[in-house]
Tab-separated table of C-alpha atoms in Angstrom:
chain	number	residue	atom	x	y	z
A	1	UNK	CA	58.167	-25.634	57.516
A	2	UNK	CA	58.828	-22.326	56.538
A	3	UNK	CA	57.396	-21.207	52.781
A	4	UNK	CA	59.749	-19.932	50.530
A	5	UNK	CA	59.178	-16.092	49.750
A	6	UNK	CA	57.592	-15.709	46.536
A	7	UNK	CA	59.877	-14.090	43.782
A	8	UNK	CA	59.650	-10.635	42.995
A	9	UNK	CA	57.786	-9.406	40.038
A	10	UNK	CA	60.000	-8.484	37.495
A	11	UNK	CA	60.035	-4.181	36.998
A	12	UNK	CA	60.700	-3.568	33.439
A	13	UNK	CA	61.296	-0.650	31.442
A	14	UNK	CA	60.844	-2.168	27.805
A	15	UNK	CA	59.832	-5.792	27.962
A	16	UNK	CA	63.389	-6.240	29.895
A	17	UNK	CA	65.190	-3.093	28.461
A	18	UNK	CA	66.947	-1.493	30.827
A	19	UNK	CA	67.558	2.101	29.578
A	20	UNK	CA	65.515	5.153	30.094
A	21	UNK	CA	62.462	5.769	27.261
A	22	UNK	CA	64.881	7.611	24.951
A	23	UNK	CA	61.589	9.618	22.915
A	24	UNK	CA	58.432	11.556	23.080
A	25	UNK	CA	57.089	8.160	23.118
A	26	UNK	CA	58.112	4.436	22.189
A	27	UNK	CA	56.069	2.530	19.098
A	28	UNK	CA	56.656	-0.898	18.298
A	29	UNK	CA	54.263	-4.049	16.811
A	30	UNK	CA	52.907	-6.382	18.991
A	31	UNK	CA	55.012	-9.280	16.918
A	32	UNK	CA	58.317	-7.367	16.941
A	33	UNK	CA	59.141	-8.263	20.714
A	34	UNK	CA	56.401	-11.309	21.357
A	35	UNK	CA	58.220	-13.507	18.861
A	36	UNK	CA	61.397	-13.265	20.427
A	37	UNK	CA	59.378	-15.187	23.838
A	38	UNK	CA	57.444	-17.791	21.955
A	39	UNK	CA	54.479	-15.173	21.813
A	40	UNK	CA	54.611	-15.578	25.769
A	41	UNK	CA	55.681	-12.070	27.808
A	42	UNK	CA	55.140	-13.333	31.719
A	43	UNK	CA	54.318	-11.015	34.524
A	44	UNK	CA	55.529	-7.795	35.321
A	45	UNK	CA	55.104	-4.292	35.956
A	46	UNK	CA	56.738	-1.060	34.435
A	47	UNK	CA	57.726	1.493	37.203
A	48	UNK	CA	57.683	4.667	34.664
A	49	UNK	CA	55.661	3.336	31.799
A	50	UNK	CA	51.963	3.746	30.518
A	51	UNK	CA	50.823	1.329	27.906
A	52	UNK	CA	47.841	1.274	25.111
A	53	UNK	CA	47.535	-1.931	23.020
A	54	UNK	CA	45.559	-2.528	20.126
A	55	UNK	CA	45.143	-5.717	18.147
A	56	UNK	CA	44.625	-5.742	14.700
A	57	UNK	CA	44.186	-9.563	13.915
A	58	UNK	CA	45.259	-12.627	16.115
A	59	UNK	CA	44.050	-12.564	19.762
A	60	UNK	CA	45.492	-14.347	23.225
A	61	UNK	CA	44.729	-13.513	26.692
A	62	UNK	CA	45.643	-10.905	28.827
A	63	UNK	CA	46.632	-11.029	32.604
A	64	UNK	CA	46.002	-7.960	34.547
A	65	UNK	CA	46.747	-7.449	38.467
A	66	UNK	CA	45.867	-11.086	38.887
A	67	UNK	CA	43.070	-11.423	36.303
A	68	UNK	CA	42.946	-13.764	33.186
A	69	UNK	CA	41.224	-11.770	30.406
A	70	UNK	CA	40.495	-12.753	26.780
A	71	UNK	CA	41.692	-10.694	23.859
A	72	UNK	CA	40.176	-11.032	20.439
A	73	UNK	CA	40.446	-8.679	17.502
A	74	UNK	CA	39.537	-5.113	18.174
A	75	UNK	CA	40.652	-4.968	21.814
A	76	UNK	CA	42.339	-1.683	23.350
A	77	UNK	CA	44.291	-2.447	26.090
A	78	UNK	CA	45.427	0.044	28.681
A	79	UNK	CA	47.949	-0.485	31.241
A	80	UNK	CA	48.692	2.086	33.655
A	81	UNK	CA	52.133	2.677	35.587
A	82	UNK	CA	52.911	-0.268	38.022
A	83	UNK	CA	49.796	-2.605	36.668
A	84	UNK	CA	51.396	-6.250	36.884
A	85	UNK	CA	50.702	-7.487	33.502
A	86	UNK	CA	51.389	-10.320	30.985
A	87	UNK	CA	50.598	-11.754	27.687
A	88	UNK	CA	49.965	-14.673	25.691
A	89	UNK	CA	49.423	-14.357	22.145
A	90	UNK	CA	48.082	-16.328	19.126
A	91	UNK	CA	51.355	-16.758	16.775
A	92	UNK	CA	51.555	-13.906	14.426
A	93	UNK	CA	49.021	-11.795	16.284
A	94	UNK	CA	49.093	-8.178	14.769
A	95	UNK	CA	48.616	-4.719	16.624
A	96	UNK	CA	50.249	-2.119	17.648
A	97	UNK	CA	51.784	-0.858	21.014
A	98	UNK	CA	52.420	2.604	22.209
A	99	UNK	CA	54.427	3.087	25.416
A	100	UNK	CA	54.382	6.922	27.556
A	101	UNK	CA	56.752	7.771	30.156
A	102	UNK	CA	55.469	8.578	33.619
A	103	UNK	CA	56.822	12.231	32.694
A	104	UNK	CA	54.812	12.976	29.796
A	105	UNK	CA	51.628	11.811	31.440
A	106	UNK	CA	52.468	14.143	34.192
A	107	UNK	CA	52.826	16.625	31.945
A	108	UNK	CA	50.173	16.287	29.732
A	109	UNK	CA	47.273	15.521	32.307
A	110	UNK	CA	46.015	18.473	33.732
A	111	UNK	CA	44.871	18.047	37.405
A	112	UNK	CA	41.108	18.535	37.749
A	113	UNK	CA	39.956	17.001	34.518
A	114	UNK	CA	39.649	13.467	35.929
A	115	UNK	CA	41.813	11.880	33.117
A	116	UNK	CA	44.397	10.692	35.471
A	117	UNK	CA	42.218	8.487	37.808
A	118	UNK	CA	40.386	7.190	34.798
A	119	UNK	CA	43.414	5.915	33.015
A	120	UNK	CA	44.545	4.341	36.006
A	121	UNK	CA	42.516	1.398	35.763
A	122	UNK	CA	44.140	-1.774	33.789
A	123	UNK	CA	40.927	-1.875	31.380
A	124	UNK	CA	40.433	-4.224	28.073
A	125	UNK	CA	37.968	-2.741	26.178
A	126	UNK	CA	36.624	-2.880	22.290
A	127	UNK	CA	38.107	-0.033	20.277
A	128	UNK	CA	36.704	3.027	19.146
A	129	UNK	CA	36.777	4.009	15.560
A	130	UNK	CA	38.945	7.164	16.151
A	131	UNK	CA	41.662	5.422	17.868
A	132	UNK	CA	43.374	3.442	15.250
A	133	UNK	CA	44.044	6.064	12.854
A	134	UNK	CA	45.511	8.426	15.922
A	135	UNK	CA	47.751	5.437	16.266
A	136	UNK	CA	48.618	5.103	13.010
A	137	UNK	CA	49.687	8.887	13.051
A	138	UNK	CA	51.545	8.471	15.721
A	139	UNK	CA	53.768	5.736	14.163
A	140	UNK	CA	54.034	7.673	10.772
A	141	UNK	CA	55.298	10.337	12.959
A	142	UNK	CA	57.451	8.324	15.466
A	143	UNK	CA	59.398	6.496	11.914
A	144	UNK	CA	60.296	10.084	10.656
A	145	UNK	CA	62.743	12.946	11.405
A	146	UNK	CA	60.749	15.631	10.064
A	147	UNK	CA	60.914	19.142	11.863
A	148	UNK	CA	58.885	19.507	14.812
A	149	UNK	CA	58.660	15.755	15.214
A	150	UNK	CA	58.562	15.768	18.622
A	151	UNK	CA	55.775	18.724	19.108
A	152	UNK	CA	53.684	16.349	17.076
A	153	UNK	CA	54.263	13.325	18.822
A	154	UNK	CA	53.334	15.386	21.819
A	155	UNK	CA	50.405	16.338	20.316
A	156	UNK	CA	49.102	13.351	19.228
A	157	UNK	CA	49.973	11.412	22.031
A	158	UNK	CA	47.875	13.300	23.928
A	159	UNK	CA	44.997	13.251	21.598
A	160	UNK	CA	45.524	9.290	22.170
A	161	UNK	CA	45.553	9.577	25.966
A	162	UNK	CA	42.245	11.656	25.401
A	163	UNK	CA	40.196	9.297	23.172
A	164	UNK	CA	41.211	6.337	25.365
A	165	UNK	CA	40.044	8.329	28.625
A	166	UNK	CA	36.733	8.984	26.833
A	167	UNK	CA	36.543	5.529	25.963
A	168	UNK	CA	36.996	4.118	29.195
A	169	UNK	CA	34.545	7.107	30.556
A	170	UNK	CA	31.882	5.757	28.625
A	171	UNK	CA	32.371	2.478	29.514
A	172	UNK	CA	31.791	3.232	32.959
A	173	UNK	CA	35.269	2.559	34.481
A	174	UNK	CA	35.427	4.486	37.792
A	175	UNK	CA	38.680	4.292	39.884
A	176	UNK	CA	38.044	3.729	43.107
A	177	UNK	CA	36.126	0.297	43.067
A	178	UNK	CA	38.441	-1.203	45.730
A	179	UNK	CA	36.945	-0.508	48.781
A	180	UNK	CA	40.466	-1.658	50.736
A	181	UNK	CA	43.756	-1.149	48.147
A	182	UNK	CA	46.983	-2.501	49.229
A	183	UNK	CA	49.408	-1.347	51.048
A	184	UNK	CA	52.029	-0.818	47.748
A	185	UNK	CA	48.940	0.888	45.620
A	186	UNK	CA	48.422	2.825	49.074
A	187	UNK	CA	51.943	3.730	49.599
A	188	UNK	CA	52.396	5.129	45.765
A	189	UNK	CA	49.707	7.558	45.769
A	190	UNK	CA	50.950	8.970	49.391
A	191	UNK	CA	54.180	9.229	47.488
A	192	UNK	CA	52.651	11.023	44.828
A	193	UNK	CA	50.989	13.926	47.076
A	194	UNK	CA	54.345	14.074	49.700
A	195	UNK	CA	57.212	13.611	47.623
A	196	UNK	CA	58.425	17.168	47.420
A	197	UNK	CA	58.471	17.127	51.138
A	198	UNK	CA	61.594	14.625	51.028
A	199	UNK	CA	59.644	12.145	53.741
A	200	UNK	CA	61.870	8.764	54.609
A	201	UNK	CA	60.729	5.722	55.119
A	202	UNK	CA	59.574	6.096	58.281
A	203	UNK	CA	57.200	9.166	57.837
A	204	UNK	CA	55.587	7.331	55.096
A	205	UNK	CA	55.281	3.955	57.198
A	206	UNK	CA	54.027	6.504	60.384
A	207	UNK	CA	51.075	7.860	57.753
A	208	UNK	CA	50.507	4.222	56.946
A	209	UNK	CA	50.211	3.118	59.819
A	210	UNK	CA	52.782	-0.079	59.278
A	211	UNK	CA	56.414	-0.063	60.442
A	212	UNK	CA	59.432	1.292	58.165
A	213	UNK	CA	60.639	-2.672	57.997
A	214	UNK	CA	57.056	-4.029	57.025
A	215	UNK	CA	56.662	-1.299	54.566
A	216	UNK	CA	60.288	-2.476	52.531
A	217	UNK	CA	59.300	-6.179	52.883
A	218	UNK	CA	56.059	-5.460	50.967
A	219	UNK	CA	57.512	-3.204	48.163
A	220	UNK	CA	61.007	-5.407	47.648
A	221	UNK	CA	58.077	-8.453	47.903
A	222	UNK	CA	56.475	-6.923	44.916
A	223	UNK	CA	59.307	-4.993	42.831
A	224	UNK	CA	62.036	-6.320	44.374
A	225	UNK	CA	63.373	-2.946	45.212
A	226	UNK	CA	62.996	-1.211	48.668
A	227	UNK	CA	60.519	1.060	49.815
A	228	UNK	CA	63.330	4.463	50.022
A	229	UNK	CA	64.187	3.057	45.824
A	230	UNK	CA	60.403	4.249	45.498
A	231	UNK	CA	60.434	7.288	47.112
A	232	UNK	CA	63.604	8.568	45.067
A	233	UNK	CA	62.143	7.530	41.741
A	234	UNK	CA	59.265	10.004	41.853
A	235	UNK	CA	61.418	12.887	42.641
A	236	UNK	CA	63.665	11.483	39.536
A	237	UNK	CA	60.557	11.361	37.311
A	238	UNK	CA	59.824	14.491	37.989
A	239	UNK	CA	63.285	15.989	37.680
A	240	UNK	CA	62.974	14.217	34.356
A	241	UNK	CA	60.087	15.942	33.505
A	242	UNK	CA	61.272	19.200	34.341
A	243	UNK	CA	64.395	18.938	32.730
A	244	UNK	CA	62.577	17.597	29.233
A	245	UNK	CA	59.504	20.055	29.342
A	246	UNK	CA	61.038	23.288	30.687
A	247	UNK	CA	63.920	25.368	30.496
A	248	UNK	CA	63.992	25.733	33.938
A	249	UNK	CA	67.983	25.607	34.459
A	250	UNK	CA	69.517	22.828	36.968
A	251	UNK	CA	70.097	24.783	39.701
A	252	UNK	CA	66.407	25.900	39.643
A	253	UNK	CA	65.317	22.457	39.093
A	254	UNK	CA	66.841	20.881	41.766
A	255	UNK	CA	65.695	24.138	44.249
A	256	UNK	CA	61.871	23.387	43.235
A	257	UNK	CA	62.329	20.128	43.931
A	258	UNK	CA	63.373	20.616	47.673
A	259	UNK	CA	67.151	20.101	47.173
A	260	UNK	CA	69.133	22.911	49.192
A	261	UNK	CA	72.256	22.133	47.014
A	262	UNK	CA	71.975	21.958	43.484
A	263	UNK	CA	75.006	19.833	43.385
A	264	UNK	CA	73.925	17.204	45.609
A	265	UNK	CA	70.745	17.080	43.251
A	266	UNK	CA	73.299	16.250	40.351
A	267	UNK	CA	74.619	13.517	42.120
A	268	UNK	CA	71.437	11.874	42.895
A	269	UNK	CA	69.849	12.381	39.823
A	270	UNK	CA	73.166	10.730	38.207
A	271	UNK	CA	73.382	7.668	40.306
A	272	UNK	CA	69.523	7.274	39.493
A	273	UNK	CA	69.969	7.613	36.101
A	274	UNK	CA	73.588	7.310	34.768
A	275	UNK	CA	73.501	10.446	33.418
A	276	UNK	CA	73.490	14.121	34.830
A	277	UNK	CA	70.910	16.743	34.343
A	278	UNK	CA	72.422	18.173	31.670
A	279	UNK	CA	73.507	15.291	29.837
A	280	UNK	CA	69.820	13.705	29.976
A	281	UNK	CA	68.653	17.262	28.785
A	282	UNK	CA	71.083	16.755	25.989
A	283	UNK	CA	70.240	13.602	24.899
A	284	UNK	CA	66.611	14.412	24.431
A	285	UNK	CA	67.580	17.700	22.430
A	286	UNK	CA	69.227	15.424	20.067
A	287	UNK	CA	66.587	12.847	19.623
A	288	UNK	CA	64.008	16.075	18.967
């Protein structure tokens, strides 16, 4: 008998939201989306999303790639881009979440400084004294439409990357541990280093040493999305990122990004994202 495939994991943007992060960053309690699902959020992963939990009061457990992890009072949670995740809370747990689009980490990580591979790892840990308040500043900052809101949400957001990388520094985390990552964690960071070389499929199955159909079954297996989806999402985020953090104009946008024609860029970056370059620009100009 043949088994059944199992289902994909579900790829979220906001617990099931659909649209692009809108803002600098996103800030909501733990109880304002958990007690819509019975305090239960099942499995799933976040393509372009970073997030830190804190709890305040309450507790649960956490499940992370696979692993069933208590969560009492005081815990920091991070969970990196594409982490399968879940959570079961206590009724009326209380904390805080703070989500960061892929983009801003890429633009607020410098290379070199080891802060990237450090948050990568899906980490519970107990919470230092200087991170709650940073939070807390954060959602003053986030609730208000004071000038140069969004230069301070910058700011502090990556004062709260910083503290948490520390954090997790000191608690020893080193990336790396897995002596034999999978093929999908595998595939991502080859994406990461070739992407602006516009590789299919097939030269990233070649590199991997699998074939272009094996490659598809294992990322629509886990995201239920094919392996080329992948491959044009990074050169969207960092479109997006360029287009939010410079003034670079389209047409030089789309030329640093490998695209011979600026207008074919603006129709792939519009089928990826609903919106053109300059609309998306737009929008985030008007949420500033």
């Amino acid at each position: 008998m043949t088994r059944a495939p199992a289902p994909p994991i579900p790829n979220f943007n906001l617990f099931g939201e659909a649209d692009d992060l809108p803002d600098v960053v996103h800030c909501e309690t733990i109880g304002i989306r958990s007690r819509l699902h019975d305090w239960e959020l099942s499995v799933h992963r976040h393509a372009r999303l970073h997030q830190l939990l804190l709890l305040q009061s309450g507790g649960g457990t956490a499940t992370l790639d696979g692993q069933r992890r208590p969560l009492p009072p005081g815990s920091l949670v991070n969970v990196p881009v594409g982490v399968v995740h879940g959570f079961s809370f206590t009724p009326e747990t209380h904390g805080f979440v703070v989500t960061f689009a892929a983009e801003m980490l890429d633009q607020s990580l410098q290379s070199g400084e080891g802060l990237r591979e450090i948050l990568a790892n899906p980490v519970i840990l107990t919470v230092e004294a200087d991170i709650p308040p940073t939070i807390a500043a954060i959602f003053s900052a986030y609730d208000g439409r004071d000038f140069a809101r969004a230069q301070i949400l910058r700011s502090l957001a990556g004062l709260l990357l910083g503290q948490t990388a520390r954090a997790l520094a000191q608690l020893g985390t080193m990336t790396g541990t897995n002596a034999s990552p999978d093929l999908l964690s595998r595939f991502e960071t080859l994406i990461d280093a070739q992407y602006l070389r516009h590789w299919g499929v097939t030269d990233y199955a070649k590199a991997l040493s699998v074939s272009a159909a094996h490659l598809s079954r294992v990322t629509r297996a886990a995201t239920g999305r094919p392996a080329s989806a992948l491959i044009e999402d990074r050169l969207i985020r960092e479109a997006r990122r360029n287009l939010v953090y410079t003034n670079l104009p389209v047409s030089r946008i789309a030329y640093a990004l490998g695209y011979e024609d600026p207008a074919y860029f603006t129709r792939v970056f519009t089928r990826a994202t609903g919106l053109s370059p300059r609309a998306f620009r737009q929008r985030l100009e008007d949420t500033a």
